JSON list of C-alpha atoms in Angstrom, two decimals:
[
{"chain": "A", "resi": 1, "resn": "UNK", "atom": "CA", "xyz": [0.00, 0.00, 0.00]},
{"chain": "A", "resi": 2, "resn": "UNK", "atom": "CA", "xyz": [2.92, 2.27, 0.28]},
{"chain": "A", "resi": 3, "resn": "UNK", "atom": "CA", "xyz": [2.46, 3.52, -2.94]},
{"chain": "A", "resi": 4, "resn": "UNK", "atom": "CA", "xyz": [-0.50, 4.58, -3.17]},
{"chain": "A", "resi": 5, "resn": "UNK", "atom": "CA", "xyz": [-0.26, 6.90, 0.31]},
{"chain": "A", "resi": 6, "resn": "UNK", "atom": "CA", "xyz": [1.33, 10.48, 0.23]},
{"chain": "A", "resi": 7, "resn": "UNK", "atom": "CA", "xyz": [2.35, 11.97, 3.23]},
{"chain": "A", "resi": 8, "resn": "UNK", "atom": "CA", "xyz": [1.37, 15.86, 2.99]},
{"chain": "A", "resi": 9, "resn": "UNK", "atom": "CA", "xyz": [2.85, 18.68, 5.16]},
{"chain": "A", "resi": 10, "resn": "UNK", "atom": "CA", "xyz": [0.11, 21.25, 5.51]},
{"chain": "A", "resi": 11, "resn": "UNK", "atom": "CA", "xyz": [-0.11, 24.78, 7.16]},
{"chain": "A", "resi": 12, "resn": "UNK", "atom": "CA", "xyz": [-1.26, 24.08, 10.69]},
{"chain": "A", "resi": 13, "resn": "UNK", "atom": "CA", "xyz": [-3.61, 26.63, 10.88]},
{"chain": "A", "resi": 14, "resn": "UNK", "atom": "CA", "xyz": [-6.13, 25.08, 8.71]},
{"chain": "A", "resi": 15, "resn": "UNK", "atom": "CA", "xyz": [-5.73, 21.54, 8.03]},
{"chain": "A", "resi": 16, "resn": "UNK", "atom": "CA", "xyz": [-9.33, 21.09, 7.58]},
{"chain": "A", "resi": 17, "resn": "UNK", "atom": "CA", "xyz": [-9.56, 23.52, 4.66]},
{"chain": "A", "resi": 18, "resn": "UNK", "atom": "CA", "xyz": [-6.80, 21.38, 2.50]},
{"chain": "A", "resi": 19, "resn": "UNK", "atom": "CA", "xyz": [-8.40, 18.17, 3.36]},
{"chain": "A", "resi": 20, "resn": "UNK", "atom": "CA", "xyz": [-11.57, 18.96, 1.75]},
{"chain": "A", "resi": 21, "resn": "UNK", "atom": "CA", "xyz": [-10.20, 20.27, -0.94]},
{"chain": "A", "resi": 22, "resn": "UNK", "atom": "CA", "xyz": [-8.10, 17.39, -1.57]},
{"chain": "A", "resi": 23, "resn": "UNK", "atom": "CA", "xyz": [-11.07, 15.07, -1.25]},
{"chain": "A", "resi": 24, "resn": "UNK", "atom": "CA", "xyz": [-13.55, 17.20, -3.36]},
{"chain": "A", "resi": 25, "resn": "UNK", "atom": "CA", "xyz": [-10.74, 17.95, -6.37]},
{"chain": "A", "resi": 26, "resn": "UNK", "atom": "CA", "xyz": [-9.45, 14.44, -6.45]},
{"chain": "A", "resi": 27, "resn": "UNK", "atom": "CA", "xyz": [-12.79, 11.86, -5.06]},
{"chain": "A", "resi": 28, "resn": "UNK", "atom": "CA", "xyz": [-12.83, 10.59, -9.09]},
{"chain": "A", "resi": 29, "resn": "UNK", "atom": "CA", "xyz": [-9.75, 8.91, -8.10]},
{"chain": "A", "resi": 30, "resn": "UNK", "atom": "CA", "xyz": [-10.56, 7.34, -4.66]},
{"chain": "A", "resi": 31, "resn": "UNK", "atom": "CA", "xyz": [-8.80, 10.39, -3.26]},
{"chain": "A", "resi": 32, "resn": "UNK", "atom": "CA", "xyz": [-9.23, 10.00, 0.93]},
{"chain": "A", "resi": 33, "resn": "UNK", "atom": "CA", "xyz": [-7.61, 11.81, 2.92]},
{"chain": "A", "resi": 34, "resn": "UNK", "atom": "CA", "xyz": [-6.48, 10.81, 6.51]},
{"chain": "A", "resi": 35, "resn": "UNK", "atom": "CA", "xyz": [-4.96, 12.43, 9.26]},
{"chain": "A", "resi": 36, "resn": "UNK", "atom": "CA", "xyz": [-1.63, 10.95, 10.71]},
{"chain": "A", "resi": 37, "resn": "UNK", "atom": "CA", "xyz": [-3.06, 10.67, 14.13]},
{"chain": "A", "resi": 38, "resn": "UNK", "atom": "CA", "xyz": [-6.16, 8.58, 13.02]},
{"chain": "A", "resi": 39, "resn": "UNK", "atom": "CA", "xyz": [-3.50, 6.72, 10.78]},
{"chain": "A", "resi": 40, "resn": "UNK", "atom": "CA", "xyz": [-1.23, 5.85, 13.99]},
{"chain": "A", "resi": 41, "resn": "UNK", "atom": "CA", "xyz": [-4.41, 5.20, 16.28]},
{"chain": "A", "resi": 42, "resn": "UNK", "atom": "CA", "xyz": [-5.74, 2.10, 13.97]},
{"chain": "A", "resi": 43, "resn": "UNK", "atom": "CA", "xyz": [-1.87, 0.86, 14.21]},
{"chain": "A", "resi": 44, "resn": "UNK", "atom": "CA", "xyz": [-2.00, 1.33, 17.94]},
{"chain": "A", "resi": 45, "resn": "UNK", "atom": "CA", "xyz": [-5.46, -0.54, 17.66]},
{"chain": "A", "resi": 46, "resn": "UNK", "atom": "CA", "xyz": [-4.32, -3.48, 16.29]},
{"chain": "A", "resi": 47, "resn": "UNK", "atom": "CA", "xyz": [-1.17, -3.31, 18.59]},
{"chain": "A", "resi": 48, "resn": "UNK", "atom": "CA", "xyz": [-2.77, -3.30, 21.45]},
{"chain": "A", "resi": 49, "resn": "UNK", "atom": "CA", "xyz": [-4.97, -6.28, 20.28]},
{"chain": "A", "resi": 50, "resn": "UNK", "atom": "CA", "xyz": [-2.27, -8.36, 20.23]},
{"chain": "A", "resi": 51, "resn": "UNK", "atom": "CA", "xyz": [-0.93, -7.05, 23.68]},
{"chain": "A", "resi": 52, "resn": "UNK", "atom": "CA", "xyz": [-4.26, -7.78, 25.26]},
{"chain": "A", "resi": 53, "resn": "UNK", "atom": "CA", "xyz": [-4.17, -11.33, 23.70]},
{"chain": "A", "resi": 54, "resn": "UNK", "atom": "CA", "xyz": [-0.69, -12.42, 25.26]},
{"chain": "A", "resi": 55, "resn": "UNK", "atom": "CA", "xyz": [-1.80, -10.49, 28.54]},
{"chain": "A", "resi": 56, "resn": "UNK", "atom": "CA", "xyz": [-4.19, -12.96, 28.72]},
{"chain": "A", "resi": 57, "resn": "UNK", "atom": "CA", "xyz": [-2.41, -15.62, 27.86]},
{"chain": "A", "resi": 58, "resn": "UNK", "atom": "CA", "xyz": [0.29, -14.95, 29.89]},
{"chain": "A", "resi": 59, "resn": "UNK", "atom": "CA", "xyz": [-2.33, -14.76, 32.86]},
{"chain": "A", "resi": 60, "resn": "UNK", "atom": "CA", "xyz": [-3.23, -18.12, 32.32]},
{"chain": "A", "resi": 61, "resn": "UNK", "atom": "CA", "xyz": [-0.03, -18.89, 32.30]},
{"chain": "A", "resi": 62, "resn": "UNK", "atom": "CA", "xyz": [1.06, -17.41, 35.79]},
{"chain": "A", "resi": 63, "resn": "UNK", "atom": "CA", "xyz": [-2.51, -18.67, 37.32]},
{"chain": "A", "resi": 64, "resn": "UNK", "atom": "CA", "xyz": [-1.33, -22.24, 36.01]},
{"chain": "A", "resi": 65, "resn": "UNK", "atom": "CA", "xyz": [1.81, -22.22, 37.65]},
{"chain": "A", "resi": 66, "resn": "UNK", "atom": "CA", "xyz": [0.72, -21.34, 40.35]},
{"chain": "A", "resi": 67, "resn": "UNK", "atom": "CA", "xyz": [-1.58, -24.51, 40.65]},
{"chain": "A", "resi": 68, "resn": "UNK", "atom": "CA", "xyz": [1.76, -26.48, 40.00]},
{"chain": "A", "resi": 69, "resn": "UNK", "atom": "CA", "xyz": [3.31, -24.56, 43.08]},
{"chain": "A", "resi": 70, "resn": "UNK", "atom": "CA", "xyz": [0.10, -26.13, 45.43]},
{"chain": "A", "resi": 71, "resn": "UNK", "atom": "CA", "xyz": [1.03, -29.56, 43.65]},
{"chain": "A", "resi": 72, "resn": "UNK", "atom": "CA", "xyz": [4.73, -28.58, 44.92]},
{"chain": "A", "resi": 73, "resn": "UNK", "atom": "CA", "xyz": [3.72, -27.67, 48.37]},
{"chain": "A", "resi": 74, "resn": "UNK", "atom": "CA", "xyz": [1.36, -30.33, 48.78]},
{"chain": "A", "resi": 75, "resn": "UNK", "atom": "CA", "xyz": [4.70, -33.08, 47.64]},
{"chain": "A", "resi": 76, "resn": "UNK", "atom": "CA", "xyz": [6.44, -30.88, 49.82]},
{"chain": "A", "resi": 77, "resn": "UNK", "atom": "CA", "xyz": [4.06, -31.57, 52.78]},
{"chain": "A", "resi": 78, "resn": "UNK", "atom": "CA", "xyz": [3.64, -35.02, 52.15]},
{"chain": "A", "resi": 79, "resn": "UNK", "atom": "CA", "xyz": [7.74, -35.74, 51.99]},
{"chain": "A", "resi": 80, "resn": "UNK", "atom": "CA", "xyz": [8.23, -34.33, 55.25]},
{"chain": "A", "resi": 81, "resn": "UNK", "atom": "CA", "xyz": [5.05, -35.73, 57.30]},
{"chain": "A", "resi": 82, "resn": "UNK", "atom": "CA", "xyz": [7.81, -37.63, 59.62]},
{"chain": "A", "resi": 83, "resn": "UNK", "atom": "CA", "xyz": [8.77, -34.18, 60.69]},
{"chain": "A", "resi": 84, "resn": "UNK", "atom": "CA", "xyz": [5.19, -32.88, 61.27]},
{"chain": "A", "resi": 85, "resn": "UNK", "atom": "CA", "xyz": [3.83, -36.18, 62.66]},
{"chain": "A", "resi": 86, "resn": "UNK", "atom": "CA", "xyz": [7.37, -35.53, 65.15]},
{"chain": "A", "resi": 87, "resn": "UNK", "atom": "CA", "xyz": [5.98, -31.90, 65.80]},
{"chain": "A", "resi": 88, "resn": "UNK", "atom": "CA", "xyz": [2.65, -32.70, 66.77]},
{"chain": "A", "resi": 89, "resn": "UNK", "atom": "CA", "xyz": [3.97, -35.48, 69.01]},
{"chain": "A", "resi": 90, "resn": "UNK", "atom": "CA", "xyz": [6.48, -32.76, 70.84]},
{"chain": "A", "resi": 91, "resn": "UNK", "atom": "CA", "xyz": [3.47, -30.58, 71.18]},
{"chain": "A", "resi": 92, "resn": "UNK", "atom": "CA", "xyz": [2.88, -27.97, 68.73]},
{"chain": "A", "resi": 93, "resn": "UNK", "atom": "CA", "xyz": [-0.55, -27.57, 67.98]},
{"chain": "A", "resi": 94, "resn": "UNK", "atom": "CA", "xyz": [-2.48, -28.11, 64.60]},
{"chain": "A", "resi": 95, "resn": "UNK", "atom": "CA", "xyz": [-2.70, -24.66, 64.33]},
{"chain": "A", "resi": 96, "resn": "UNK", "atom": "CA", "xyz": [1.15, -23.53, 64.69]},
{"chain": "A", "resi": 97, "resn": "UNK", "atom": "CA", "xyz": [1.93, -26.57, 61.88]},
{"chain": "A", "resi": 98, "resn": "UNK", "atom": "CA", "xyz": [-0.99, -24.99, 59.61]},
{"chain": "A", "resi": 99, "resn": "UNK", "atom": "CA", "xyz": [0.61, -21.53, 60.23]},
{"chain": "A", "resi": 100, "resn": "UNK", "atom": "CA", "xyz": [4.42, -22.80, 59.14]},
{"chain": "A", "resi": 101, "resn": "UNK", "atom": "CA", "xyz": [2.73, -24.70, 56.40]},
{"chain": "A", "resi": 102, "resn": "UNK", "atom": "CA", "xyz": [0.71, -21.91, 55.05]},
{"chain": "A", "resi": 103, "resn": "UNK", "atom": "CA", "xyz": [3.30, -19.20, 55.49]},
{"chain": "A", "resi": 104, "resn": "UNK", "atom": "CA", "xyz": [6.08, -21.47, 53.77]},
{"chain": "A", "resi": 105, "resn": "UNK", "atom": "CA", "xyz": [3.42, -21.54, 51.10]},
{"chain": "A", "resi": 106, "resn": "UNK", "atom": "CA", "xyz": [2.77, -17.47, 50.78]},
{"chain": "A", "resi": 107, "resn": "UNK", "atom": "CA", "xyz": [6.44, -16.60, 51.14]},
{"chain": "A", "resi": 108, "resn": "UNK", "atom": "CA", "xyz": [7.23, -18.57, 48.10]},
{"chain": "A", "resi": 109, "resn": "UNK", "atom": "CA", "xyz": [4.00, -17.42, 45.91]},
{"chain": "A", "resi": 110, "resn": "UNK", "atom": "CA", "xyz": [4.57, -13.42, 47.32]},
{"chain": "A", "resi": 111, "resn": "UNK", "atom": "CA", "xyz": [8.67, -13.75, 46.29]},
{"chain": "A", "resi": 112, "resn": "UNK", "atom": "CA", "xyz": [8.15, -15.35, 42.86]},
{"chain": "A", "resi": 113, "resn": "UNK", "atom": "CA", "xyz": [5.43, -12.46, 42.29]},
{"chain": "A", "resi": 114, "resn": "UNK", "atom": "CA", "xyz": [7.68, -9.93, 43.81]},
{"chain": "A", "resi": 115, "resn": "UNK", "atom": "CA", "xyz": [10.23, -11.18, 41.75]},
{"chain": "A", "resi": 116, "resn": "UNK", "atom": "CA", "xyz": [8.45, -11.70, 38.92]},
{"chain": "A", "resi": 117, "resn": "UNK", "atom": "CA", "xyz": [6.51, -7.98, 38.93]},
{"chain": "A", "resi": 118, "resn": "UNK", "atom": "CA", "xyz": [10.05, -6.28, 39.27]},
{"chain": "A", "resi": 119, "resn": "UNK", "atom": "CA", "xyz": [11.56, -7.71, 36.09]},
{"chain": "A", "resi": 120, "resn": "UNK", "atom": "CA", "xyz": [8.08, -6.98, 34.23]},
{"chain": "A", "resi": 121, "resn": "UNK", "atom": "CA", "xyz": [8.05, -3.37, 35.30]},
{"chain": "A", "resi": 122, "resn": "UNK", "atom": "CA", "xyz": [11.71, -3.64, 33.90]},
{"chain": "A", "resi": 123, "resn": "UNK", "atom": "CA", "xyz": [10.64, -4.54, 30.89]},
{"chain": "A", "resi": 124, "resn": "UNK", "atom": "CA", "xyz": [8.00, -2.79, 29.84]},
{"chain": "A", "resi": 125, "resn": "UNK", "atom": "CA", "xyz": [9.32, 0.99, 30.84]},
{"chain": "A", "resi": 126, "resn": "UNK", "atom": "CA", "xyz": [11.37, 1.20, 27.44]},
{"chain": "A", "resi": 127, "resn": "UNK", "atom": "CA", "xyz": [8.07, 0.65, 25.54]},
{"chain": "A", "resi": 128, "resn": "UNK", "atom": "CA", "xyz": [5.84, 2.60, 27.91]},
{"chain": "A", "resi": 129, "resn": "UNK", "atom": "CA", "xyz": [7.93, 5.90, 27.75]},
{"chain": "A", "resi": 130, "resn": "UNK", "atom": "CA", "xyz": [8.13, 5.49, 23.66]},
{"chain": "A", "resi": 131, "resn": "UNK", "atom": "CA", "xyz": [3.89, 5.01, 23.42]},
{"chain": "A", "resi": 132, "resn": "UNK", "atom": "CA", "xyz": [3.33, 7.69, 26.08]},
{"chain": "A", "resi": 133, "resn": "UNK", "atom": "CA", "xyz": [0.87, 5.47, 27.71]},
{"chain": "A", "resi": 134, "resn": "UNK", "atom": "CA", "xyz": [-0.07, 4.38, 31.14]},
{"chain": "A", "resi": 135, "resn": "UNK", "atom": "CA", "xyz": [-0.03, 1.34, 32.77]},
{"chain": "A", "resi": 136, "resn": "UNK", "atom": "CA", "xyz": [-3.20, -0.55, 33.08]},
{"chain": "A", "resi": 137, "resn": "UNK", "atom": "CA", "xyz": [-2.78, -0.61, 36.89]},
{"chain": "A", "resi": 138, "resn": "UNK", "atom": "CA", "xyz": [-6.37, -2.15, 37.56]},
{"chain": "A", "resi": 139, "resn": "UNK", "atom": "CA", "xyz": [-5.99, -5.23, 35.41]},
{"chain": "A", "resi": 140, "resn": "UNK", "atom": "CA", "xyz": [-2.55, -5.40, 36.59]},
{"chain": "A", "resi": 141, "resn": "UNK", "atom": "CA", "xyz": [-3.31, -5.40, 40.20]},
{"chain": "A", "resi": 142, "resn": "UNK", "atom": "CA", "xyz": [-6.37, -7.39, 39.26]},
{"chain": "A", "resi": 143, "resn": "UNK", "atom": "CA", "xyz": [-4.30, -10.30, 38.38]},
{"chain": "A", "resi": 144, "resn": "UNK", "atom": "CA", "xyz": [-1.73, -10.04, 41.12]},
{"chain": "A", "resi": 145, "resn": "UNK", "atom": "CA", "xyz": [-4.57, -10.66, 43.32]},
{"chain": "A", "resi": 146, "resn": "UNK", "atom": "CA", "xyz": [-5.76, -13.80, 41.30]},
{"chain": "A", "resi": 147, "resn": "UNK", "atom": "CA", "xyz": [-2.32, -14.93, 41.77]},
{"chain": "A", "resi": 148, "resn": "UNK", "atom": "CA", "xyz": [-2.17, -14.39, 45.18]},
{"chain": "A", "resi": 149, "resn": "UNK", "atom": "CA", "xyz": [-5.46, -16.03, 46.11]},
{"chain": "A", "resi": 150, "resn": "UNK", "atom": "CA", "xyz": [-4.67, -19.12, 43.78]},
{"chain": "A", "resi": 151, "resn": "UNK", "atom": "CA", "xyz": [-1.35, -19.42, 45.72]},
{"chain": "A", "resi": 152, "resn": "UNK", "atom": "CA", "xyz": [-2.79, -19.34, 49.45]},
{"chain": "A", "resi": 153, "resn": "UNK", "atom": "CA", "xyz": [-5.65, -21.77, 47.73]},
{"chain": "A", "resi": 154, "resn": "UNK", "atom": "CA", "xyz": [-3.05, -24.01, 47.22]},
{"chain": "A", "resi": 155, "resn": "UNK", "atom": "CA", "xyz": [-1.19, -23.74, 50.51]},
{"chain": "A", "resi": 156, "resn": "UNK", "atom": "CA", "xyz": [-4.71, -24.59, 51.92]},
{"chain": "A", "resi": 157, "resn": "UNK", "atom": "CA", "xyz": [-5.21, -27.76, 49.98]},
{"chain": "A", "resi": 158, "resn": "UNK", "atom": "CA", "xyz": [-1.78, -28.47, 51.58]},
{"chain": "A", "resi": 159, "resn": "UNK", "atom": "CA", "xyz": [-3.08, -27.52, 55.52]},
{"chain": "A", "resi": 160, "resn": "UNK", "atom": "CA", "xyz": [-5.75, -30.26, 54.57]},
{"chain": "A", "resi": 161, "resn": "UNK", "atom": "CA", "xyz": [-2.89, -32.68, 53.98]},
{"chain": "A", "resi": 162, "resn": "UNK", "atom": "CA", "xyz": [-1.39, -31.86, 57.39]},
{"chain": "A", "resi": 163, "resn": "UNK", "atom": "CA", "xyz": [-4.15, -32.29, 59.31]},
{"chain": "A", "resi": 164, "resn": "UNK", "atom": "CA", "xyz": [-5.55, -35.53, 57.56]},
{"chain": "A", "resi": 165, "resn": "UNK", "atom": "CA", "xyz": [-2.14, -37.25, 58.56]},
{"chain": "A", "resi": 166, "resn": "UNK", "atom": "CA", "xyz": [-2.14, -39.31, 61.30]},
{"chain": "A", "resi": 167, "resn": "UNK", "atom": "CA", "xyz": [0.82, -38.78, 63.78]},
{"chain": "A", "resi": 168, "resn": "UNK", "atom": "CA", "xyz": [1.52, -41.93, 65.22]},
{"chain": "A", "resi": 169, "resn": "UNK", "atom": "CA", "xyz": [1.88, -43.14, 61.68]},
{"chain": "A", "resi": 170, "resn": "UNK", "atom": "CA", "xyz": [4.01, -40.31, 60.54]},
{"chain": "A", "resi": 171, "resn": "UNK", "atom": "CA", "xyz": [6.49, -40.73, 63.73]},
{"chain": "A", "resi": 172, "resn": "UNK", "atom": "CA", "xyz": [6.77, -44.45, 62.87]},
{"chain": "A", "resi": 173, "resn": "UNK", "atom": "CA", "xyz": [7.94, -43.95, 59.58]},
{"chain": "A", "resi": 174, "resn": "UNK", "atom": "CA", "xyz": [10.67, -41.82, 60.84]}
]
């Protein structure tokens, strides 16, 4: 299509005025006249298609591996039931092992996404300065707290583990 598009410099006073012209003198000839801001917004538009399309992606992404980090912590809870079978036996209560179990859980879910967010922020701020355009802090923070919730799901599905584990089983094992 490149050769069929003219890029015109007009008097920025009246824009309007050469526009119609154009289009009136020259409409025998498919003559149509578009502005370079309308021209840049339908690029933009199908830019930002695609952006929303691997956002999404890429949400489904991070929300599925962050079910495989409650498979992770629930392997991780069931490889060391000797120890919590030996903690209940020593005296801690269900609750104290649920608290370790669930806050091993969150500190490794809020330091990936820590972790994770800083490099994206990273990323992004070349392109964000060249568009001039904001971040889209509500979906953002939107899907931080998906993430989030999935991950202290998961860490719950691994509590239920703990407390369905016997303890004089657990200690004889060890």
């Amino acid at each position: 299509e490149g050769y069929r598009v003219w890029l015109i410099e007009t008097p920025s006073n009246n824009p309007a005025e050469v526009t119609t012209h154009l289009e009136d003198r020259l409409s025998d000839y498919g003559m149509d006249v578009t502005s370079t801001q309308e021209r840049w917004a339908s690029y933009h538009q199908v830019e930002n298609t695609y952006l929303a399309t691997f956002q999404a992606l890429g949400s489904l992404g991070l929300l599925l591996g962050t079910v495989g980090l409650g498979a992770v912590l629930a392997r991780n809870v069931l490889e060391r039931r000797r120890e919590i079978g030996l903690l209940a036996a020593v005296g801690y209560a269900p609750a104290n092992i649920r608290g370790m179990v669930l806050s091993e859980g969150m500190a490794m879910v809020i330091g990936g996404l820590a972790i994770g967010t800083f490099c994206a922020i990273i990323a992004i701020v070349p392109a964000l300065r060249d568009r001039a355009q904001s971040l889209p802090i509500f979906s953002l923070i939107g899907l931080l707290i998906g993430v989030v919730v999935t991950g202290a799901i998961a860490s719950l599905i691994a509590i239920k583990l703990t407390t369905r584990m016997p303890v004089v089983q657990a200690i004889k094992s060890e």
